[in-house]
Structure formats: structure tokens, C-alpha cells
Amino acid sequence: MKLSNLISKATELASGDVAKDLTSLASGLVKSSKKDAAGTSSYSPELESMIQMAIEDGELSDREIEMLSRRAVKEGIDPDEFEFNLRMRMKIAIKKKEELKNMNPVVGLSQAFSMMEQYAKGGKQVVSADALSGVMTLIPGVGPLAAAGGLLAAFIETPSNLNQLKAEAIRRFVLPDNPEHLAQFINYAGSQQTEAQLAKEANFNLKGIVSGLLVGTDIDLIPIWEKKIEEACDKAELIAPTDPQLMSAVKKNKPTLLRKLQSGQVTPHGVKGRTIGLNDVTAPANNDELLEVVEFAFAKKSTDDWEDWKAFHARMYKEAENRFAGNQQLLSRLSNYRVKKFGFF
């Protein structure tokens, strides 16, 4: 019997306080049914799994409803009540999907990372495990992280796993389609990469080297941020190449050889686990960037470490010379950075 009919039946069969009690009971069952529709399921694990798969894509066909209803009947569930609950859950799923679509995921990611850091520093009274999990759930791509090898649980148990959790969150983060949000992410990621670089420089001392030899090296977030920034910049140039705010963020943060040279990520000889050597980098594909790299190397001519940069400058210059062949304008600009010694390059 449908729950809606149960109330009427209770009134017909009883009177006075008995009728009120039965009516109250029936109303409670209806509320319970609605609670199930909101996500607290009383169905079997198998049926619940089928429901989740059906509503995951935000659509529910008549054929899917019919198939699920047949399964529900086999479990002794009223088909009318089941269909009502199913449609309610579908509406809730669609609403949540829209909320995720409209929210700013960068704010969520920033908040989650801040909470992770506080928790790792011993702020468990300020940041609860449930609160951190709740924030991460709202971040597209990062939500299922708790189930991914138990990384969130591992971090909560051992906060020194901070970088491992952060690295996986960065990799899984779904880049927003909204140009404003994407620009915010690129700028945020760029600042995070800079902070990671400064922290790495500060920690690179004898104690850090010895510690690394004894217990292993923590995950380096710099290349992980860099790869994600590059991915975000590529997406930005594809979806909104004329958006001034977005292109400004790209220009400021896109990983280039020049930026790596300027930030000290690339040095003459390189230091294992810290910087890249000049011999390990290739010339930029973009001609303007290549010219900027040649200019940067040329400026080292007036410094004490010119001998370390000379071979790199010659390699970049010759690459540019070959690439610019036939383009007098570029060759003319390139000639400003030519190094002469006894009449030879």
C-alpha cells in the first residue's frame, strides 16, 4: 500500500487518539521516505549501487526507471514510492551538479590547502578531519580523493604526508571552464610554485641533505605545479585567447625557459634535486622566447660567471641563427647579442 493511502486508511479504521497516533506514524514514514530521497538510503547495497550509476550523468531515462523499479519490487519495495524517491534523488543530484558548476573551485582548493597546512602543523583542534573532508568534496576532481588509496585518511593519521596529498590534489584538480576562475587558478598556482621554490631553497642545507639520505626526499611540488600551470595556460589560450585578464595571467605565469632562468630553476651546472643544468634544457619553440633567452644569456657576459654561460649562449644563438634564416628582421635583432672574440663567435 502506498504511504499516502496509509494516512487515509488510518482515519477510516480508527477514531480519536488512535487515529491521531496512526496518522502520526504514517506521516513519520512519509518523512522517512523523503529522507531516503535526500540520500539516506534504506535499499540494498546492490540496488543503491545501480541507482548511483543511473543518476551519475544527471539524466534518468524511462527505461532506467523501469529497470530499477523492477529490481525494487523484487526487494519488496512499493514501485510508486520507489519512483517518487528516485525522481527526488535525481533532482537533488542535478541541483548539486549545478552548484558545483557555478562555484569557484579555486576558492575551495585554496581553502583546502590552507586547512591541510594547519592540520599538518598540529592544528587538529582548529581543523577537524570531517571539515577538511567536507571542503575537499566540493572541489571538482579532488572530491573522490579520500577513496583514492586512502590518501586523505593516511594524511589524517600521518600529517607528514602533506605533500603527497597536495600533489595528488593538484594532479586531479579539474581546470575550470570559466575564464575568470581559470585566471585565478593560474595566478594562485603561480604563487604556490614560487612559495614552494623559496621553501626548497631555504631547506636546502647540510641538515636537509643528511635527512634526505636517511629518510628519503619529500615530494617536490614545484614540477607538479609547473605541469598543471602549463596545462591551464594551454587551456586558456584555447578557450579564451582574447580575454585580457586570462591572457595577463598566462603571460605572467606560463612556464618558459626564460622564467626558469630568471627564477634560478635553471643554473649553469644544476644541483641534483634542486635545479636544472644549462646542458639539460632545449631551445624554446617560440621565436620571441628564444630571442629573450639569447638576450638573457648575453647579459651574463658582464658577470663573473660568464665562462659558465658562454657555451649555452653560443648554443642558443646558433639555434636562433638557423631558425631565423631568411627573416632579416629577426636576424637583425639577433645580431645585437652576438659575441665576438678575435673576429670569431
Tab-separated table of C-alpha atoms in Angstrom:
chain	number	residue	atom	x	y	z
A	1	MET	CA	0.000	0.000	0.000
A	2	LYS	CA	1.252	3.494	-0.816
A	3	LEU	CA	2.223	5.596	2.171
A	4	SER	CA	-0.081	8.363	1.018
A	5	ASN	CA	-3.029	5.933	1.224
A	6	LEU	CA	-1.950	4.738	4.656
A	7	ILE	CA	-2.941	8.007	6.267
A	8	SER	CA	-6.450	7.866	4.813
A	9	LYS	CA	-6.794	4.219	5.829
A	10	ALA	CA	-5.764	5.048	9.385
A	11	THR	CA	-8.532	7.646	9.665
A	12	GLU	CA	-11.136	5.257	8.272
A	13	LEU	CA	-10.339	2.366	10.623
A	14	ALA	CA	-9.904	4.276	13.853
A	15	SER	CA	-11.095	7.337	15.705
A	16	GLY	CA	-9.934	9.742	18.370
A	17	ASP	CA	-6.447	9.340	19.779
A	18	VAL	CA	-5.897	6.033	17.972
A	19	ALA	CA	-6.478	7.703	14.610
A	20	LYS	CA	-4.099	10.524	15.559
A	21	ASP	CA	-1.418	8.031	16.553
A	22	LEU	CA	-1.769	6.054	13.346
A	23	THR	CA	-1.759	9.249	11.285
A	24	SER	CA	1.372	10.429	13.086
A	25	LEU	CA	3.039	7.098	12.399
A	26	ALA	CA	2.159	7.231	8.703
A	27	SER	CA	3.402	10.816	8.443
A	28	GLY	CA	6.667	9.720	10.029
A	29	LEU	CA	7.044	7.042	7.392
A	30	VAL	CA	6.485	9.606	4.653
A	31	LYS	CA	9.158	11.832	6.170
A	32	SER	CA	11.460	8.846	6.364
A	33	SER	CA	10.775	8.143	2.708
A	34	LYS	CA	11.682	11.744	1.845
A	35	LYS	CA	14.822	11.417	3.898
A	36	ASP	CA	15.745	8.400	1.793
A	37	ALA	CA	15.180	10.543	-1.294
A	38	ALA	CA	17.658	13.074	0.073
A	39	GLY	CA	20.368	10.486	0.138
A	40	THR	CA	19.929	8.297	3.238
A	41	SER	CA	19.152	5.016	1.529
A	42	SER	CA	17.390	2.009	3.050
A	43	TYR	CA	17.841	-0.050	-0.115
A	44	SER	CA	20.155	-2.996	-0.573
A	45	PRO	CA	23.799	-2.194	-1.476
A	46	GLU	CA	23.253	-3.710	-4.939
A	47	LEU	CA	20.188	-1.556	-5.692
A	48	GLU	CA	21.854	1.516	-4.224
A	49	SER	CA	24.858	0.965	-6.497
A	50	MET	CA	22.564	0.695	-9.540
A	51	ILE	CA	20.814	3.949	-8.559
A	52	GLN	CA	24.099	5.803	-8.183
A	53	MET	CA	25.246	4.643	-11.615
A	54	ALA	CA	21.928	5.677	-13.181
A	55	ILE	CA	21.849	9.235	-11.792
A	56	GLU	CA	25.586	9.898	-12.076
A	57	ASP	CA	25.343	11.542	-15.503
A	58	GLY	CA	22.492	13.847	-14.421
A	59	GLU	CA	19.918	12.114	-16.609
A	60	LEU	CA	17.365	9.394	-15.900
A	61	SER	CA	15.565	7.703	-18.777
A	62	ASP	CA	12.210	5.937	-18.576
A	63	ARG	CA	13.979	2.666	-19.365
A	64	GLU	CA	16.336	3.139	-16.418
A	65	ILE	CA	13.402	3.927	-14.118
A	66	GLU	CA	11.585	0.806	-15.282
A	67	MET	CA	14.642	-1.405	-14.787
A	68	LEU	CA	15.341	-0.021	-11.308
A	69	SER	CA	11.679	-0.302	-10.325
A	70	ARG	CA	11.635	-3.999	-11.260
A	71	ARG	CA	14.637	-4.545	-9.039
A	72	ALA	CA	12.973	-2.590	-6.236
A	73	VAL	CA	9.805	-4.723	-6.463
A	74	LYS	CA	11.926	-7.864	-6.083
A	75	GLU	CA	13.226	-6.381	-2.827
A	76	GLY	CA	9.663	-5.782	-1.613
A	77	ILE	CA	9.667	-2.021	-2.212
A	78	ASP	CA	6.487	-0.276	-3.349
A	79	PRO	CA	7.087	0.771	-7.010
A	80	ASP	CA	5.227	4.103	-6.692
A	81	GLU	CA	7.153	5.115	-3.591
A	82	PHE	CA	10.402	3.971	-5.205
A	83	GLU	CA	9.830	6.022	-8.340
A	84	PHE	CA	8.998	9.085	-6.235
A	85	ASN	CA	12.200	8.680	-4.222
A	86	LEU	CA	14.210	8.063	-7.372
A	87	ARG	CA	12.988	11.242	-9.049
A	88	MET	CA	13.621	13.241	-5.870
A	89	ARG	CA	17.188	11.966	-5.726
A	90	MET	CA	17.610	12.850	-9.388
A	91	LYS	CA	16.508	16.446	-8.690
A	92	ILE	CA	18.923	16.692	-5.778
A	93	ALA	CA	21.767	15.296	-7.900
A	94	ILE	CA	21.067	17.832	-10.665
A	95	LYS	CA	20.959	20.679	-8.124
A	96	LYS	CA	24.294	19.630	-6.636
A	97	LYS	CA	25.796	19.381	-10.114
A	98	GLU	CA	24.654	22.918	-10.908
A	99	GLU	CA	26.073	24.192	-7.619
A	100	LEU	CA	29.436	22.609	-8.432
A	101	LYS	CA	29.316	24.089	-11.922
A	102	ASN	CA	28.691	27.606	-10.622
A	103	MET	CA	31.034	27.562	-7.639
A	104	ASN	CA	34.573	28.928	-7.789
A	105	PRO	CA	36.752	25.801	-7.430
A	106	VAL	CA	39.900	27.869	-6.847
A	107	VAL	CA	38.495	29.184	-3.573
A	108	GLY	CA	37.797	25.606	-2.474
A	109	LEU	CA	41.286	24.421	-3.432
A	110	SER	CA	42.942	27.338	-1.655
A	111	GLN	CA	40.841	26.736	1.461
A	112	ALA	CA	41.584	23.008	1.425
A	113	PHE	CA	45.344	23.586	1.110
A	114	SER	CA	45.262	26.115	3.949
A	115	MET	CA	43.410	23.608	6.130
A	116	MET	CA	45.888	20.856	5.214
A	117	GLU	CA	48.801	23.045	6.279
A	118	GLN	CA	47.144	23.981	9.583
A	119	TYR	CA	46.344	20.335	10.292
A	120	ALA	CA	49.916	19.257	9.435
A	121	LYS	CA	51.283	21.866	11.849
A	122	GLY	CA	49.272	20.366	14.694
A	123	GLY	CA	46.114	22.429	14.405
A	124	LYS	CA	43.794	19.451	14.777
A	125	GLN	CA	41.634	21.362	17.250
A	126	VAL	CA	41.156	24.118	14.676
A	127	VAL	CA	40.750	21.881	11.608
A	128	SER	CA	38.815	18.665	12.045
A	129	ALA	CA	39.192	15.720	9.696
A	130	ASP	CA	35.490	15.959	8.812
A	131	ALA	CA	35.762	19.662	7.965
A	132	LEU	CA	38.748	19.044	5.692
A	133	SER	CA	36.990	16.153	4.005
A	134	GLY	CA	33.875	18.285	3.516
A	135	VAL	CA	35.798	21.080	1.795
A	136	MET	CA	37.660	18.666	-0.485
A	137	THR	CA	34.402	17.006	-1.516
A	138	LEU	CA	33.270	20.238	-3.187
A	139	ILE	CA	36.379	20.599	-5.376
A	140	PRO	CA	35.898	19.168	-8.904
A	141	GLY	CA	38.206	16.239	-9.473
A	142	VAL	CA	39.513	16.302	-5.907
A	143	GLY	CA	36.313	15.132	-4.209
A	144	PRO	CA	36.944	11.379	-4.633
A	145	LEU	CA	40.479	11.772	-3.233
A	146	ALA	CA	39.514	10.277	0.114
A	147	ALA	CA	38.813	6.988	-1.640
A	148	ALA	CA	41.934	7.156	-3.818
A	149	GLY	CA	44.209	4.811	-1.971
A	150	GLY	CA	43.046	6.299	1.319
A	151	LEU	CA	45.315	9.342	0.832
A	152	LEU	CA	43.196	11.649	2.963
A	153	ALA	CA	42.945	9.036	5.702
A	154	ALA	CA	46.705	8.462	5.506
A	155	PHE	CA	47.319	12.205	5.852
A	156	ILE	CA	44.979	12.486	8.836
A	157	GLU	CA	46.819	9.623	10.515
A	158	THR	CA	50.277	10.881	9.491
A	159	PRO	CA	50.279	14.639	8.724
A	160	SER	CA	53.847	14.444	7.379
A	161	ASN	CA	52.182	13.084	4.210
A	162	LEU	CA	51.151	16.677	3.440
A	163	ASN	CA	52.955	16.973	0.101
A	164	GLN	CA	51.735	13.578	-1.053
A	165	LEU	CA	48.127	14.666	-0.525
A	166	LYS	CA	48.748	18.072	-2.096
A	167	ALA	CA	50.458	16.541	-5.140
A	168	GLU	CA	47.538	14.240	-5.830
A	169	ALA	CA	45.039	17.070	-5.343
A	170	ILE	CA	46.928	19.243	-7.847
A	171	ARG	CA	47.043	16.448	-10.423
A	172	ARG	CA	43.339	15.628	-10.052
A	173	PHE	CA	42.031	19.215	-9.924
A	174	VAL	CA	39.658	19.832	-12.840
A	175	LEU	CA	40.545	23.128	-14.514
A	176	PRO	CA	37.514	25.472	-14.629
A	177	ASP	CA	35.888	26.492	-17.910
A	178	ASN	CA	35.035	29.920	-16.537
A	179	PRO	CA	37.776	32.334	-17.819
A	180	GLU	CA	37.735	34.374	-14.580
A	181	HIS	CA	38.146	31.274	-12.421
A	182	LEU	CA	40.816	29.871	-14.736
A	183	ALA	CA	42.795	33.130	-14.484
A	184	GLN	CA	42.512	32.958	-10.692
A	185	PHE	CA	43.801	29.389	-10.710
A	186	ILE	CA	46.806	30.250	-12.901
A	187	ASN	CA	47.760	33.142	-10.604
A	188	TYR	CA	47.174	31.032	-7.478
A	189	ALA	CA	49.211	28.131	-8.843
A	190	GLY	CA	51.998	30.508	-9.847
A	191	SER	CA	52.201	31.943	-6.337
A	192	GLN	CA	52.171	28.437	-4.839
A	193	GLN	CA	55.002	27.361	-7.113
A	194	THR	CA	57.049	30.404	-6.084
A	195	GLU	CA	56.431	29.648	-2.405
A	196	ALA	CA	57.493	26.034	-2.939
A	197	GLN	CA	60.675	27.230	-4.680
A	198	LEU	CA	61.552	29.611	-1.817
A	199	ALA	CA	60.866	26.927	0.784
A	200	LYS	CA	63.044	24.495	-1.126
A	201	GLU	CA	65.896	26.984	-1.241
A	202	ALA	CA	65.567	27.668	2.483
A	203	ASN	CA	65.554	23.973	3.370
A	204	PHE	CA	68.439	23.030	1.124
A	205	ASN	CA	71.225	22.899	3.679
A	206	LEU	CA	73.527	20.266	5.110
A	207	LYS	CA	70.886	19.131	7.579
A	208	GLY	CA	68.397	18.718	4.757
A	209	ILE	CA	70.863	16.695	2.677
A	210	VAL	CA	71.672	14.358	5.564
A	211	SER	CA	67.984	13.990	6.417
A	212	GLY	CA	67.219	13.163	2.799
A	213	LEU	CA	69.846	10.461	2.743
A	214	LEU	CA	68.429	8.913	5.919
A	215	VAL	CA	64.684	9.032	5.426
A	216	GLY	CA	64.195	9.817	1.743
A	217	THR	CA	63.202	13.029	-0.021
A	218	ASP	CA	59.771	14.564	0.316
A	219	ILE	CA	57.678	15.027	-2.834
A	220	ASP	CA	58.778	18.098	-4.811
A	221	LEU	CA	55.675	20.145	-5.638
A	222	ILE	CA	57.462	22.570	-7.992
A	223	PRO	CA	57.368	20.388	-11.146
A	224	ILE	CA	53.829	19.271	-10.296
A	225	TRP	CA	52.624	22.874	-10.073
A	226	GLU	CA	54.553	23.711	-13.229
A	227	LYS	CA	52.914	20.954	-15.231
A	228	LYS	CA	49.445	21.998	-14.027
A	229	ILE	CA	50.139	25.666	-14.814
A	230	GLU	CA	51.259	24.721	-18.303
A	231	GLU	CA	48.084	22.674	-18.763
A	232	ALA	CA	45.969	25.596	-17.527
A	233	CYS	CA	47.745	28.085	-19.821
A	234	ASP	CA	47.214	25.814	-22.820
A	235	LYS	CA	43.519	25.600	-21.985
A	236	ALA	CA	43.321	29.378	-21.531
A	237	GLU	CA	44.842	30.038	-24.952
A	238	LEU	CA	42.372	27.588	-26.455
A	239	ILE	CA	39.089	28.714	-24.864
A	240	ALA	CA	39.569	32.482	-24.418
A	241	PRO	CA	42.621	33.810	-26.286
A	242	THR	CA	41.200	37.355	-26.316
A	243	ASP	CA	40.268	37.602	-22.639
A	244	PRO	CA	42.652	40.275	-21.249
A	245	GLN	CA	42.535	39.108	-17.622
A	246	LEU	CA	43.164	35.497	-18.582
A	247	MET	CA	45.956	36.307	-21.050
A	248	SER	CA	47.614	38.511	-18.435
A	249	ALA	CA	47.682	35.547	-16.043
A	250	VAL	CA	49.104	33.329	-18.793
A	251	LYS	CA	51.834	35.827	-19.687
A	252	LYS	CA	52.794	36.213	-16.036
A	253	ASN	CA	52.863	32.531	-15.070
A	254	LYS	CA	53.286	30.299	-18.124
A	255	PRO	CA	56.426	28.185	-17.626
A	256	THR	CA	59.101	29.297	-20.097
A	257	LEU	CA	62.829	28.725	-20.232
A	258	LEU	CA	63.394	32.446	-19.619
A	259	ARG	CA	61.270	32.380	-16.472
A	260	LYS	CA	63.145	29.316	-15.221
A	261	LEU	CA	66.452	31.082	-15.875
A	262	GLN	CA	65.255	34.209	-14.072
A	263	SER	CA	63.940	32.290	-11.054
A	264	GLY	CA	67.076	30.191	-10.698
A	265	GLN	CA	65.373	26.901	-11.545
A	266	VAL	CA	67.974	26.525	-14.301
A	267	THR	CA	71.609	27.184	-13.337
A	268	PRO	CA	74.953	26.645	-15.118
A	269	HIS	CA	75.660	23.217	-13.661
A	270	GLY	CA	72.480	22.278	-11.853
A	271	VAL	CA	72.180	20.728	-8.428
A	272	LYS	CA	70.553	17.315	-8.156
A	273	GLY	CA	67.118	17.577	-6.603
A	274	ARG	CA	67.298	21.363	-6.640
A	275	THR	CA	67.943	22.968	-10.058
A	276	ILE	CA	68.359	22.007	-13.733
A	277	GLY	CA	71.679	22.414	-15.575
A	278	LEU	CA	72.035	24.546	-18.716
A	279	ASN	CA	73.035	21.488	-20.742
A	280	ASP	CA	69.751	19.783	-19.891
A	281	VAL	CA	67.409	22.366	-21.443
A	282	THR	CA	66.349	22.804	-25.054
A	283	ALA	CA	65.703	25.971	-27.024
A	284	PRO	CA	62.146	27.391	-26.791
A	285	ALA	CA	59.869	26.661	-29.750
A	286	ASN	CA	58.604	30.245	-29.800
A	287	ASN	CA	60.945	32.596	-31.686
A	288	ASP	CA	60.340	35.589	-29.423
A	289	GLU	CA	61.068	33.462	-26.354
A	290	LEU	CA	64.244	32.180	-27.983
A	291	LEU	CA	65.418	35.755	-28.576
A	292	GLU	CA	64.707	36.612	-24.940
A	293	VAL	CA	66.773	33.629	-23.791
A	294	VAL	CA	69.678	34.693	-26.040
A	295	GLU	CA	69.429	38.213	-24.610
A	296	PHE	CA	69.381	36.872	-21.034
A	297	ALA	CA	72.479	34.738	-21.664
A	298	PHE	CA	74.225	37.621	-23.431
A	299	ALA	CA	73.751	39.810	-20.337
A	300	LYS	CA	75.851	37.305	-18.376
A	301	LYS	CA	78.863	38.489	-20.402
A	302	SER	CA	79.401	41.253	-17.860
A	303	THR	CA	79.273	38.910	-14.840
A	304	ASP	CA	81.913	36.807	-13.119
A	305	ASP	CA	80.300	33.519	-14.216
A	306	TRP	CA	80.315	34.307	-17.962
A	307	GLU	CA	82.558	31.296	-18.614
A	308	ASP	CA	79.761	29.080	-17.307
A	309	TRP	CA	77.188	30.736	-19.595
A	310	LYS	CA	79.268	31.162	-22.758
A	311	ALA	CA	78.619	27.704	-24.237
A	312	PHE	CA	74.893	27.980	-23.509
A	313	HIS	CA	74.742	31.392	-25.175
A	314	ALA	CA	76.538	30.044	-28.260
A	315	ARG	CA	74.138	27.074	-28.474
A	316	MET	CA	71.037	29.282	-28.225
A	317	TYR	CA	72.475	31.837	-30.652
A	318	LYS	CA	73.274	29.241	-33.320
A	319	GLU	CA	69.808	27.690	-32.921
A	320	ALA	CA	68.261	31.134	-33.445
A	321	GLU	CA	70.538	31.877	-36.406
A	322	ASN	CA	69.474	28.672	-38.168
A	323	ARG	CA	65.820	29.172	-37.348
A	324	PHE	CA	65.714	32.840	-38.420
A	325	ALA	CA	67.430	32.231	-41.772
A	326	GLY	CA	65.617	34.290	-44.390
A	327	ASN	CA	63.973	36.586	-41.834
A	328	GLN	CA	66.111	39.720	-41.902
A	329	GLN	CA	64.145	41.449	-39.167
A	330	LEU	CA	64.754	38.650	-36.644
A	331	LEU	CA	68.381	38.235	-37.751
A	332	SER	CA	68.953	41.946	-37.241
A	333	ARG	CA	67.594	41.746	-33.699
A	334	LEU	CA	69.644	38.625	-33.040
A	335	SER	CA	72.879	40.326	-34.144
A	336	ASN	CA	72.618	42.664	-31.137
A	337	TYR	CA	73.540	39.704	-28.931
A	338	ARG	CA	76.451	38.369	-30.970
A	339	VAL	CA	79.666	37.776	-29.040
A	340	LYS	CA	82.924	38.421	-30.912
A	341	LYS	CA	86.391	37.350	-29.928
A	342	PHE	CA	89.263	37.829	-32.369
A	343	GLY	CA	86.719	38.198	-35.148
A	344	PHE	CA	85.011	34.879	-34.439
A	345	PHE	CA	81.845	33.957	-32.499
